[in-house]
Coordinates of C-alpha atoms in Angstrom, one line a residue:
M158 CA -102.7 -92.4 124.3
S159 CA -106.3 -93.0 125.6
P160 CA -109.0 -93.8 123.0
R161 CA -110.9 -90.9 124.4
T162 CA -108.2 -88.4 123.6
P163 CA -109.9 -85.6 121.6
T164 CA -108.8 -85.4 118.0
T165 CA -108.0 -81.7 118.5
Q166 CA -105.0 -82.8 120.7
I167 CA -103.5 -85.2 118.0
Q168 CA -102.1 -82.2 116.2
D169 CA -100.2 -81.2 119.3
I170 CA -98.0 -84.4 119.3
P171 CA -94.6 -83.3 118.0
E172 CA -93.5 -86.8 117.0
L173 CA -96.6 -87.3 114.8
I174 CA -96.1 -83.8 113.2
A175 CA -92.5 -84.5 112.5
H176 CA -93.4 -87.9 110.9
I177 CA -95.9 -86.2 108.7
G178 CA -93.3 -83.7 107.5
I179 CA -91.3 -86.5 105.8
Y180 CA -94.1 -86.8 103.2
L181 CA -94.5 -83.0 102.5
N182 CA -92.7 -80.9 99.9
Q183 CA -91.1 -77.7 100.8
P184 CA -93.9 -75.3 99.9
S185 CA -96.3 -77.4 102.1
L186 CA -93.7 -77.5 104.9
F187 CA -93.3 -73.7 104.7
A188 CA -97.0 -73.2 105.1
C189 CA -97.2 -75.7 108.0
I190 CA -94.5 -74.1 110.1
Q191 CA -96.6 -70.9 110.2
I192 CA -99.5 -72.7 111.9
S193 CA -98.2 -72.6 115.4
R194 CA -94.9 -72.5 117.4
L195 CA -95.3 -76.3 118.0
W196 CA -95.6 -77.0 114.3
H197 CA -92.7 -74.6 113.6
D198 CA -90.4 -76.4 115.9
A199 CA -91.4 -79.9 114.8
L200 CA -91.2 -79.3 111.1
L201 CA -88.3 -76.9 110.8
P202 CA -85.7 -79.8 110.5
A203 CA -87.7 -81.3 107.6
L204 CA -88.0 -78.0 105.9
Y205 CA -84.2 -77.4 105.9
C206 CA -83.1 -81.0 105.6
S207 CA -82.6 -80.5 101.9
L208 CA -81.7 -77.1 100.4
N209 CA -81.4 -76.4 96.7
D210 CA -80.8 -72.9 95.5
N211 CA -82.4 -73.7 92.2
E212 CA -85.8 -74.6 93.6
C213 CA -88.8 -72.8 95.2
G214 CA -88.2 -69.1 95.5
W215 CA -84.4 -69.2 95.8
P216 CA -83.5 -68.5 92.1
E217 CA -85.6 -65.3 92.1
I218 CA -84.0 -64.2 95.4
C219 CA -80.5 -64.9 94.3
S220 CA -80.9 -63.3 90.8
N221 CA -82.3 -60.2 92.4
L222 CA -79.1 -59.8 94.4
M223 CA -77.1 -59.3 91.2
P224 CA -75.5 -55.9 90.9
G225 CA -77.9 -53.5 89.3
K226 CA -80.9 -55.3 90.7
A227 CA -80.3 -55.2 94.4
R228 CA -81.7 -51.7 94.8
Y229 CA -85.1 -52.9 93.5
V230 CA -85.5 -55.6 96.2
A231 CA -83.7 -54.2 99.2
N232 CA -86.9 -53.0 100.7
D233 CA -88.3 -56.6 100.7
G234 CA -85.5 -57.8 102.9
W235 CA -83.9 -60.1 100.2
T236 CA -80.3 -59.3 100.9
E237 CA -77.1 -61.3 101.3
D238 CA -77.4 -60.8 105.0
F239 CA -80.8 -62.5 104.9
I240 CA -79.3 -65.6 103.2
R241 CA -76.4 -65.7 105.7
T242 CA -78.9 -65.5 108.6
V243 CA -80.8 -68.4 107.2
F244 CA -77.7 -70.6 107.2
H245 CA -76.6 -69.3 110.7
K246 CA -80.0 -70.1 112.2
N247 CA -80.9 -73.3 110.4
G248 CA -77.7 -74.7 109.1
S249 CA -77.7 -77.4 111.8
H250 CA -80.7 -79.0 110.1
I251 CA -79.2 -79.1 106.6
R252 CA -78.2 -82.5 105.4
H253 CA -78.3 -82.2 101.6
L254 CA -77.0 -78.9 100.0
T255 CA -77.1 -78.2 96.3
V256 CA -75.4 -75.0 95.2
R257 CA -75.4 -73.1 91.9
W258 CA -75.1 -69.5 93.3
A259 CA -71.9 -68.3 94.9
V260 CA -73.9 -66.5 97.6
F261 CA -75.1 -69.9 98.9
N262 CA -71.6 -71.2 98.9
N263 CA -70.4 -68.2 100.9
A264 CA -73.2 -68.3 103.4
A265 CA -72.9 -72.0 104.1
A266 CA -69.1 -71.8 104.5
A267 CA -69.4 -68.8 106.8
A268 CA -72.0 -70.6 109.0
A269 CA -69.8 -73.7 109.2
S270 CA -66.7 -71.7 110.1
S271 CA -68.2 -69.2 112.6
N272 CA -70.7 -71.1 114.7
N273 CA -70.6 -74.7 113.4
S274 CA -74.2 -74.4 112.3
C275 CA -73.7 -76.1 108.9
T276 CA -71.4 -79.0 109.7
Q277 CA -73.7 -82.0 109.4
L278 CA -73.9 -82.2 105.6
Q279 CA -74.3 -85.6 104.1
S280 CA -74.3 -84.5 100.5
L281 CA -72.8 -81.4 98.9
Q282 CA -73.3 -80.9 95.2
V283 CA -72.0 -77.9 93.1
F284 CA -73.3 -77.3 89.6
G285 CA -72.1 -74.9 87.0
A286 CA -72.3 -71.3 88.0
N287 CA -71.5 -68.8 85.3
R288 CA -69.0 -66.0 85.8
A289 CA -71.6 -63.3 86.3
W290 CA -72.9 -65.0 89.4
R291 CA -69.5 -64.7 91.1
L292 CA -70.2 -60.9 91.2
L293 CA -72.1 -61.8 94.4
E294 CA -68.7 -62.2 96.0
Q295 CA -68.7 -58.8 97.7
T296 CA -66.9 -59.7 101.0
C297 CA -63.5 -58.2 100.2
F298 CA -63.7 -56.7 96.7
T299 CA -66.2 -54.0 95.7
A300 CA -64.0 -52.1 93.2
P301 CA -64.7 -52.3 89.4
K302 CA -63.1 -55.1 87.5
S303 CA -59.5 -54.5 86.6
R304 CA -58.6 -55.4 83.0
D305 CA -54.9 -55.4 83.9
K306 CA -53.2 -58.8 83.5
S307 CA -52.7 -60.6 86.7
T308 CA -49.1 -61.6 87.3
W309 CA -49.5 -62.8 90.9
D310 CA -47.6 -65.8 92.0
R311 CA -49.7 -65.8 95.2
V312 CA -53.2 -64.7 95.6
E313 CA -54.6 -62.8 98.6
P314 CA -56.5 -62.8 100.8
L315 CA -55.9 -66.1 102.6
L316 CA -59.1 -67.1 104.4
S317 CA -57.7 -70.1 106.2
P318 CA -54.2 -71.6 106.9
L319 CA -55.6 -74.6 105.2
F320 CA -54.7 -73.1 101.9
A321 CA -51.2 -71.6 102.7
D322 CA -48.8 -72.8 100.0
R323 CA -50.9 -75.8 99.2
F324 CA -53.9 -75.2 96.9
K325 CA -52.7 -73.2 93.9
P326 CA -55.6 -71.7 91.8
I327 CA -55.3 -70.9 88.1
I328 CA -54.5 -67.2 87.7
H329 CA -56.9 -65.5 85.2
T330 CA -55.9 -62.6 83.0
S331 CA -58.1 -60.3 85.0
L332 CA -56.8 -59.4 88.5
Y333 CA -60.4 -59.0 89.7
W334 CA -61.5 -62.5 88.5
S335 CA -58.4 -64.0 90.1
Q336 CA -59.4 -62.6 93.4
Q337 CA -63.1 -63.6 93.0
N338 CA -62.3 -67.2 92.0
W339 CA -59.8 -67.6 94.9
I340 CA -62.4 -66.6 97.5
T341 CA -65.0 -68.9 96.0
F342 CA -62.5 -71.7 95.9
Q343 CA -61.4 -71.3 99.5
R344 CA -64.9 -71.1 100.8
F345 CA -66.0 -74.2 99.1
W346 CA -63.1 -76.3 100.4
M347 CA -63.6 -74.8 103.9
L348 CA -67.1 -76.1 103.7
V349 CA -65.9 -79.6 102.7
H350 CA -63.3 -79.5 105.4
N351 CA -65.8 -78.6 108.1
N352 CA -68.2 -81.4 107.0
R353 CA -65.5 -84.1 106.5
E354 CA -66.9 -86.3 109.3
T355 CA -70.4 -86.6 107.9
L356 CA -70.0 -86.0 104.1
Q357 CA -71.2 -89.0 102.1
R358 CA -71.7 -87.5 98.6
L359 CA -69.7 -84.8 96.9
R360 CA -70.0 -83.2 93.4
L361 CA -67.1 -81.1 92.2
D362 CA -67.7 -78.5 89.5
V363 CA -65.3 -76.3 87.5
S364 CA -67.2 -73.2 88.7
I365 CA -65.5 -73.5 92.2
G366 CA -62.2 -72.5 90.5
R367 CA -59.7 -74.9 89.0
M368 CA -56.3 -75.6 90.3
N369 CA -53.0 -75.4 88.4
A370 CA -52.4 -79.0 89.4
L371 CA -54.0 -81.5 91.7
T372 CA -51.4 -81.7 94.4
E373 CA -51.3 -84.2 97.2
E374 CA -53.2 -81.8 99.4
F375 CA -56.2 -82.2 97.1
Y376 CA -56.3 -85.9 97.6
D377 CA -55.7 -85.4 101.3
M378 CA -58.8 -83.4 101.5
L379 CA -60.9 -86.1 99.9
A380 CA -59.3 -88.8 101.9
S381 CA -60.1 -87.0 105.1
C382 CA -63.8 -87.7 104.5
P383 CA -64.2 -91.3 105.9
K384 CA -67.8 -91.6 105.0
L385 CA -67.5 -90.2 101.4
T386 CA -68.8 -93.1 99.2
R387 CA -70.1 -91.2 96.2
L388 CA -67.9 -88.7 94.2
E389 CA -68.8 -86.9 91.0
N390 CA -66.1 -85.0 89.2
S391 CA -66.9 -82.3 86.8
Y392 CA -63.9 -80.3 88.0
Q393 CA -60.7 -81.3 86.2
P394 CA -58.9 -84.5 85.3
L395 CA -57.9 -86.8 88.2
D396 CA -55.3 -89.4 88.7
F397 CA -57.8 -92.3 88.9
Q398 CA -55.3 -94.8 90.3
H399 CA -54.2 -92.5 93.0
L400 CA -57.7 -91.4 93.9
L401 CA -58.8 -95.0 94.5
D402 CA -55.6 -95.7 96.5
R403 CA -56.4 -92.8 98.8
M404 CA -60.2 -93.5 99.1
P405 CA -60.8 -97.2 99.8
Q406 CA -64.3 -96.2 101.0
L407 CA -65.4 -94.9 97.6
H408 CA -68.2 -97.0 96.0
H409 CA -69.7 -94.8 93.4
F410 CA -67.7 -92.6 91.0
V411 CA -68.8 -90.3 88.2
D412 CA -66.3 -88.5 86.0
H413 CA -67.0 -86.0 83.2
C414 CA -63.5 -84.9 82.2
T415 CA -60.7 -87.5 83.0
L416 CA -59.2 -89.0 79.8
L417 CA -58.6 -92.7 80.5
N418 CA -56.5 -93.4 77.4
R419 CA -53.5 -95.1 79.0
G420 CA -53.2 -98.0 81.5
V421 CA -56.1 -96.7 83.6
L422 CA -55.4 -99.0 86.6
E423 CA -52.4 -101.0 87.6
R424 CA -54.0 -103.3 90.2
S425 CA -57.3 -104.5 91.5
M426 CA -59.5 -102.0 93.2
P427 CA -62.4 -103.9 94.8
Q428 CA -64.2 -100.9 96.4
I429 CA -66.0 -99.5 93.2
R430 CA -69.6 -100.6 92.8
T431 CA -70.9 -98.2 90.2
M432 CA -69.0 -95.9 87.8
R433 CA -69.9 -93.5 85.0
L434 CA -67.3 -92.2 82.6
E435 CA -68.2 -89.5 80.0
G436 CA -64.8 -88.9 78.6
H437 CA -63.0 -90.8 75.8
L438 CA -62.6 -94.5 76.7
P439 CA -60.5 -96.6 74.3
T440 CA -61.6 -100.3 74.0
R441 CA -58.4 -101.5 75.7
S442 CA -59.1 -99.2 78.7
F443 CA -62.6 -100.6 78.9
F444 CA -61.3 -104.2 79.3
L445 CA -58.7 -103.1 81.8
L446 CA -61.4 -101.5 84.0
L447 CA -63.4 -104.8 83.8
K448 CA -60.3 -106.6 84.9
H449 CA -59.2 -104.3 87.8
L450 CA -62.7 -103.5 89.2
P451 CA -63.9 -107.0 90.2
N452 CA -66.9 -105.8 92.2
L453 CA -68.1 -103.3 89.6
D454 CA -71.9 -103.7 89.4
Q455 CA -73.1 -100.9 87.1
F456 CA -71.0 -99.3 84.4
Y457 CA -72.1 -96.2 82.5
I458 CA -69.9 -95.2 79.6
G459 CA -70.0 -92.5 76.9
W460 CA -68.3 -94.9 74.6
K461 CA -67.1 -93.9 71.1
F462 CA -66.6 -97.2 69.3
T463 CA -63.5 -96.9 67.0
N464 CA -61.3 -100.0 67.4
Y465 CA -63.1 -103.3 66.7
S466 CA -59.9 -105.4 66.6
E467 CA -59.1 -105.3 70.3
K468 CA -59.7 -108.8 71.9
P469 CA -60.5 -109.1 75.6
G470 CA -58.7 -112.5 76.1
P471 CA -55.1 -111.2 76.4
I472 CA -56.3 -108.4 78.7
I473 CA -58.9 -109.9 81.0
G474 CA -57.4 -113.4 81.1
E475 CA -59.3 -115.6 83.6
T476 CA -60.9 -112.7 85.5
R477 CA -64.5 -113.4 86.1
C478 CA -66.4 -110.1 85.8
R479 CA -69.4 -109.5 88.1
L480 CA -70.9 -106.7 86.1
R481 CA -74.7 -106.7 86.1
G482 CA -75.4 -103.5 84.2
L483 CA -73.7 -102.0 81.1
H484 CA -75.1 -98.7 79.9
V485 CA -73.6 -97.0 76.8
T486 CA -74.8 -93.4 76.9
S487 CA -73.7 -92.4 73.3
N488 CA -75.2 -93.3 69.9
S489 CA -72.1 -95.0 68.6
V490 CA -73.4 -98.5 68.4
E491 CA -75.9 -98.4 65.5
H492 CA -73.4 -99.6 62.9
A493 CA -73.1 -103.3 62.0
D494 CA -69.4 -103.4 63.1
A495 CA -70.3 -102.2 66.6
D496 CA -73.1 -104.7 66.8
N497 CA -70.8 -107.6 65.9
F498 CA -68.1 -106.3 68.3
I499 CA -70.5 -106.2 71.2
A500 CA -71.7 -109.7 70.4
A501 CA -68.4 -111.3 69.8
S502 CA -66.0 -109.5 72.2
I503 CA -68.0 -107.9 75.1
L504 CA -70.9 -110.0 76.0
P505 CA -68.9 -113.2 76.4
C506 CA -67.0 -111.4 79.2
L507 CA -70.2 -110.6 81.1
P508 CA -71.9 -113.8 82.2
N509 CA -73.7 -112.0 85.0
L510 CA -75.1 -109.2 82.9
R511 CA -78.7 -108.4 83.6
E512 CA -79.2 -104.8 82.3
L513 CA -78.1 -103.4 79.0
T514 CA -78.6 -99.9 77.6
L515 CA -77.7 -99.1 74.0
S516 CA -79.0 -96.6 71.4
H517 CA -79.7 -99.5 69.1
L518 CA -80.1 -103.2 69.5
G519 CA -78.6 -105.0 66.6
P520 CA -79.4 -108.6 65.6
S521 CA -76.0 -110.0 66.5
T522 CA -76.2 -108.4 70.0
A523 CA -79.7 -109.6 70.5
A524 CA -78.8 -113.2 69.5
A525 CA -75.7 -113.2 71.8
I526 CA -77.5 -112.0 75.0
P527 CA -79.4 -115.3 75.7
V528 CA -76.3 -117.3 74.9
H529 CA -73.8 -115.5 77.2
C530 CA -76.1 -113.7 79.7
R531 CA -78.4 -116.3 81.1
Q532 CA -79.9 -114.1 83.8
F533 CA -80.6 -111.1 81.5
E534 CA -83.6 -109.0 82.7
S535 CA -83.7 -105.6 81.1
F536 CA -82.9 -103.9 77.8
T537 CA -83.3 -100.1 77.6
Q538 CA -82.9 -98.1 74.4
L539 CA -81.3 -94.6 74.8
V540 CA -83.7 -92.4 72.9
L541 CA -81.8 -89.3 71.7
S542 CA -84.8 -87.6 69.9
S543 CA -88.1 -86.2 71.2
S544 CA -90.2 -87.8 68.5
I545 CA -90.6 -91.0 66.5
H546 CA -91.4 -89.0 63.4
P547 CA -89.5 -90.3 60.4
L548 CA -87.3 -87.2 60.4
Y549 CA -85.9 -88.1 63.8
H550 CA -86.5 -91.8 64.0
M551 CA -83.4 -94.0 64.3
K552 CA -83.5 -96.7 61.6
T553 CA -83.7 -99.9 63.5
I554 CA -84.0 -103.5 62.3
Y555 CA -87.5 -105.0 62.7
N556 CA -88.1 -107.6 65.4
T557 CA -84.7 -107.6 67.1
I558 CA -86.4 -107.3 70.5
A559 CA -88.4 -110.4 69.6
I560 CA -85.2 -112.4 70.0
L561 CA -85.1 -111.4 73.6
L562 CA -88.8 -112.0 74.2
E563 CA -88.4 -115.5 72.8
N564 CA -85.1 -116.5 74.5
C565 CA -84.7 -114.7 77.8
P566 CA -86.9 -116.4 80.5
N567 CA -86.1 -113.8 83.2
L568 CA -86.8 -110.8 81.0
K569 CA -88.6 -108.0 82.9
T570 CA -88.1 -104.9 80.8
I571 CA -88.1 -104.0 77.2
N572 CA -87.9 -100.2 77.0
A573 CA -87.2 -99.5 73.3
I574 CA -89.8 -97.2 71.8
Q575 CA -87.9 -96.7 68.5
H576 CA -87.7 -100.5 67.9
I577 CA -90.5 -102.0 66.0
L578 CA -92.4 -105.3 66.1
H579 CA -93.8 -105.7 62.6
V580 CA -97.1 -107.3 62.0
D581 CA -95.5 -110.0 59.8
Y582 CA -93.9 -111.3 63.0
F583 CA -97.2 -111.9 64.7
T584 CA -98.9 -113.5 61.6
N585 CA -96.1 -115.9 61.0
T586 CA -97.4 -119.4 61.8
S587 CA -93.9 -120.5 63.0
C588 CA -93.7 -117.6 65.5
P589 CA -92.4 -119.1 68.8
P590 CA -94.0 -118.2 72.1
W591 CA -92.6 -115.6 74.4
I592 CA -90.7 -117.4 77.1
C593 CA -90.8 -114.4 79.3
A594 CA -94.6 -114.1 79.3
T595 CA -94.8 -114.7 83.0
S596 CA -92.0 -112.3 84.0
L597 CA -92.3 -109.3 81.7
E598 CA -93.3 -106.1 83.5
T599 CA -92.5 -103.3 81.0
L600 CA -93.0 -103.4 77.2
R601 CA -92.3 -100.2 75.3
C602 CA -92.0 -100.6 71.5
Q603 CA -93.9 -99.8 68.4
I604 CA -96.2 -102.3 66.7
R605 CA -96.4 -101.4 63.0
G606 CA -97.4 -102.6 59.6
I607 CA -101.0 -103.3 60.3
S608 CA -103.4 -103.2 57.4
R609 CA -105.7 -100.2 58.0
L610 CA -108.0 -98.0 56.0
R611 CA -105.6 -95.2 55.7
D612 CA -107.6 -92.2 54.7
P613 CA -111.3 -90.9 54.7
E614 CA -111.7 -91.9 51.1
E615 CA -110.9 -95.6 51.8
T616 CA -113.3 -95.5 54.8
Y617 CA -116.1 -94.1 52.6
I618 CA -115.5 -96.9 50.0
Y619 CA -115.6 -99.5 52.8
R620 CA -118.9 -98.2 54.0
D621 CA -120.3 -98.1 50.5
A622 CA -119.3 -101.7 50.1
L623 CA -121.2 -102.7 53.2
V624 CA -124.3 -101.0 51.8
H625 CA -124.0 -102.8 48.5
I626 CA -123.6 -106.1 50.3
M627 CA -126.8 -105.4 52.3
I628 CA -128.8 -104.7 49.1
D629 CA -127.2 -107.5 47.2
Q630 CA -125.4 -105.4 44.6
P631 CA -122.1 -106.3 42.9
L632 CA -119.0 -104.6 44.3
F633 CA -116.6 -102.4 42.5
P634 CA -112.9 -103.5 42.6
E635 CA -112.0 -100.7 45.0
E636 CA -114.7 -101.8 47.3
E637 CA -113.5 -105.4 47.2
Y638 CA -110.0 -104.1 48.1
A639 CA -111.3 -102.0 51.0
L640 CA -113.2 -105.0 52.4
R641 CA -110.2 -107.3 52.1
L642 CA -107.9 -104.7 53.7
F643 CA -110.3 -104.2 56.6
K644 CA -110.7 -108.0 57.2
T645 CA -106.9 -108.5 57.1
G646 CA -106.4 -105.8 59.6
R647 CA -108.9 -107.2 62.0
D648 CA -107.3 -110.6 61.8
Q649 CA -103.9 -109.1 62.4
E650 CA -105.1 -107.1 65.4
R651 CA -106.7 -110.1 67.1
L652 CA -103.4 -112.1 66.8
I653 CA -101.5 -109.2 68.3
F654 CA -104.0 -108.7 71.2
A655 CA -103.9 -112.5 71.8
R656 CA -100.1 -112.3 72.2
L657 CA -100.2 -109.3 74.5
S658 CA -102.9 -110.8 76.6
Q659 CA -100.4 -113.5 77.7
L660 CA -98.2 -110.9 79.6
T661 CA -100.2 -111.2 82.8
L662 CA -97.7 -109.4 85.0
L663 CA -97.3 -106.4 82.7
R664 CA -97.3 -103.1 84.5
T665 CA -96.3 -100.8 81.6
L666 CA -97.6 -101.2 78.0
D667 CA -96.5 -98.3 75.8
I668 CA -96.8 -98.7 72.0
G669 CA -96.2 -95.0 71.0
M670 CA -94.5 -91.7 71.6
E671 CA -94.6 -88.1 70.3
Y672 CA -95.1 -88.7 66.6
R673 CA -95.2 -85.2 65.1
S674 CA -92.5 -83.2 63.4
V675 CA -91.8 -81.0 66.4
Q676 CA -89.4 -78.8 64.5
A677 CA -92.0 -77.8 61.9
G678 CA -93.0 -74.7 63.9
Y679 CA -89.5 -73.2 63.5
G680 CA -87.7 -71.7 60.6
C681 CA -88.9 -69.8 57.5
N682 CA -90.8 -72.4 55.5
Q683 CA -93.3 -73.6 58.0
P684 CA -95.9 -76.1 56.6
Y685 CA -99.3 -74.8 57.4
Y686 CA -103.0 -75.2 56.6
K687 CA -106.0 -72.9 57.1
V688 CA -109.3 -73.5 58.9
G689 CA -111.5 -70.5 58.0
R690 CA -109.3 -67.5 58.7
K691 CA -107.0 -69.2 61.2
R692 CA -103.7 -70.7 60.2
Y693 CA -102.2 -73.7 61.9
I694 CA -98.8 -75.4 61.5
D695 CA -99.0 -78.9 60.0
Y696 CA -97.0 -81.1 62.4
G697 CA -98.1 -84.4 60.8
R698 CA -100.8 -86.9 61.4
P699 CA -100.9 -90.1 63.6
L700 CA -99.1 -93.1 62.2
T701 CA -101.5 -94.9 60.0
D702 CA -100.3 -98.5 60.3
T703 CA -100.5 -98.7 64.0
L704 CA -102.8 -100.8 66.3
E705 CA -106.5 -99.9 66.6
L706 CA -107.5 -99.9 70.2
S707 CA -111.2 -100.3 69.9
L708 CA -113.3 -103.0 71.5
E709 CA -114.3 -104.2 68.0
S710 CA -110.7 -104.8 67.1
G711 CA -110.1 -107.0 70.1
L712 CA -109.0 -104.7 72.9
D713 CA -111.1 -106.7 75.4
Q714 CA -108.6 -109.5 75.1
L715 CA -106.3 -107.4 77.3
K716 CA -108.6 -108.0 80.3
T717 CA -105.9 -110.3 81.6
L718 CA -103.6 -107.4 82.3
R719 CA -104.9 -106.8 85.8
E720 CA -101.5 -105.4 87.0
L721 CA -101.3 -102.7 84.3
Q722 CA -100.4 -99.3 85.7
V723 CA -99.2 -97.3 82.6
F724 CA -100.8 -97.4 79.2
G725 CA -99.4 -95.4 76.3
F726 CA -100.6 -94.9 72.7
E727 CA -99.2 -91.6 71.5
G728 CA -99.0 -91.4 67.8
C729 CA -101.3 -94.4 67.2
N730 CA -104.4 -94.2 65.0
H731 CA -106.2 -95.7 68.0
R732 CA -109.9 -95.0 67.4
I733 CA -110.5 -94.9 71.2
E734 CA -114.0 -93.6 72.2
E735 CA -115.9 -93.3 75.5
K736 CA -116.8 -97.0 75.6
E737 CA -113.1 -98.0 75.4
L738 CA -112.2 -95.6 78.2
K739 CA -115.0 -96.9 80.4
W740 CA -113.8 -100.5 79.7
M741 CA -110.2 -99.5 80.7
A742 CA -111.4 -97.8 83.9
E743 CA -113.3 -100.9 84.9
T744 CA -110.9 -103.6 83.8
W745 CA -107.5 -102.1 84.8
P746 CA -108.0 -101.2 88.5
R747 CA -104.3 -100.3 89.0
L748 CA -104.1 -97.9 86.1
R749 CA -102.4 -94.7 87.2
E750 CA -101.0 -93.1 84.1
M751 CA -102.1 -92.7 80.4
R752 CA -100.1 -91.3 77.5
G753 CA -102.1 -90.2 74.5
L754 CA -104.9 -88.0 75.7
Q755 CA -102.8 -85.2 77.1
P756 CA -103.3 -81.7 75.5
G757 CA -100.7 -80.7 72.9
D758 CA -98.2 -77.9 73.7
L759 CA -96.8 -77.1 70.2
H760 CA -96.8 -73.6 68.7
C761 CA -99.9 -72.8 66.5
L762 CA -101.4 -76.2 67.0
E763 CA -105.1 -76.7 66.1
R764 CA -107.2 -77.8 69.1
D765 CA -108.0 -81.4 69.1
I766 CA -111.6 -81.2 70.4
P767 CA -112.5 -84.9 70.2
T768 CA -109.4 -85.8 72.3
E769 CA -110.2 -83.0 74.8
R770 CA -113.6 -84.5 75.2
L771 CA -112.2 -88.0 75.8
L772 CA -109.7 -86.5 78.4
R773 CA -112.6 -84.8 80.3
Y774 CA -114.6 -88.1 80.2
M775 CA -111.7 -90.2 81.5
R776 CA -111.0 -87.6 84.3
R777 CA -114.6 -88.0 85.4
L778 CA -114.3 -91.8 85.4
R779 CA -110.9 -92.0 87.1
P780 CA -109.7 -88.6 88.5
G781 CA -106.6 -90.1 90.0
I782 CA -105.0 -91.1 86.6
K783 CA -102.3 -88.8 85.3
H784 CA -102.2 -87.8 81.7
R785 CA -98.8 -86.9 80.3
K786 CA -96.4 -87.5 77.5
C787 CA -93.5 -89.8 77.9
P788 CA -90.1 -88.1 77.8
P789 CA -87.1 -89.5 75.9
Q790 CA -85.3 -92.1 77.8
S791 CA -82.3 -90.9 79.8
V792 CA -79.7 -92.9 81.6
Y793 CA -78.8 -92.1 85.2
M794 CA -76.8 -93.8 87.8
H795 CA -78.9 -95.8 90.3

């Protein structure tokens, strides 16, 4: 292109427009395709590349098609024919389809069968659809539901020879529902069959209609997809060994309903890289999976620890496990027996472990990690509550995460907001240095136990003591105590800031979370207080023994954290004012998110006017910084 090409012509380059479309969300893409025919043709593939019937305007459209509502929206053109037309015209662009509504399943299957316009799917995911949504199936049956018991041994109609005498659905007590489920079932599997050459990811859900038994034809269908590498089963129990025998290309597997309570696997299956099992998993089955999945990299388990006597040696033998990530997605590890079992029986089998997720890090587990897992990099605590209020806070042992900070040289992440580093740890003269100071990137934990003036009365006493010192008057005992308490707190805070300042690569520093009693607004006996005539619910105050984040307390020692991107202090008695915010804006150039100034969203909560003022000030200083609360930690497959 010539340098003299007018800028008005740049918008007429289809390749450039299509490239821009990669970075736009669907509402923006929808607006752009209406600019001109050129933009429409260039951006239409990006608009329909990913289609989810639970996003944008699709939920409203689909819900208005429910029987009893359709007559109110028919004049707007939102009909089943409209959805079918969308798939027939644009199905060739769809690569990722997520379905919750049966009408979407119907339309996609019809488009794939009639004109091959929806046959390039790379991912197909079905999530739970309740029974009422299946009333959208109006192709063959429009009569009222029959309450007569169904006694069919064969269900009609047959939409494809693919299902003749092969797939046997469960017959419901209602004849009507048997027919509806059978149609939904066939259409889904027809869609899978027509996309078998391109499908890479598939999620099965019970809402598509369960089978009496998973016959060989079921496994034939999955095996006919040569590129299918990721399978999620929320459908019905599978034969795990047979599944892996038929699918040597399967790398990622998620299962929500298979009970692996027997031998699990009989021989080595090297294809699996990541696996998530939410069903019951006995300890013996866990060790057998480690033995027969030699290339397993990430393992997510909803483990219920019950048997602590099982030893891995007789099961695993000399097998060298390559597992790099173990993620326990249940809260069954907070007891001492589980802590000792993980330390003595599990971690010695995992020399390559780098990531560990538990609901609680016990002292035995923390001590065993640097001994057995020399390359350990990340500990994540699974937070199962939405607040660190004492009513919900899991009781953890102080300073267990310090064992990792002191002994794991490659440590990059400590994401454990319910774990506490107590101030006594920092003030101990024999406290060793953090060996991971030059590698740690994320630190999320509480720092508690700091000596603070806890209430307004103590603050007034402290101020009176300063006045008496200035005019050379003797101090009362309570004034001497307030002075001592304040000085002790300042010394503690400077030690803590000095330790944190050594973490020069830190990107996330979060020392707090939602601290209020979030359930206080519900129930009959709501705690409340009055301001004038208005009544507000008392959700609790910020935690009093937390770190003060003022420049006077030593915040400026954190000027070394030049890489900091996320800073959180929810629940802290932080004493931040405008001068601290100005210092943060100037000192941390990469800062993009703050947690602690965002407005509250609880019922009958009194406005926090000082915090609102600070939020407005920070937005003027750095408008690009996002202000939001940190959600509880969830564990998902990579």
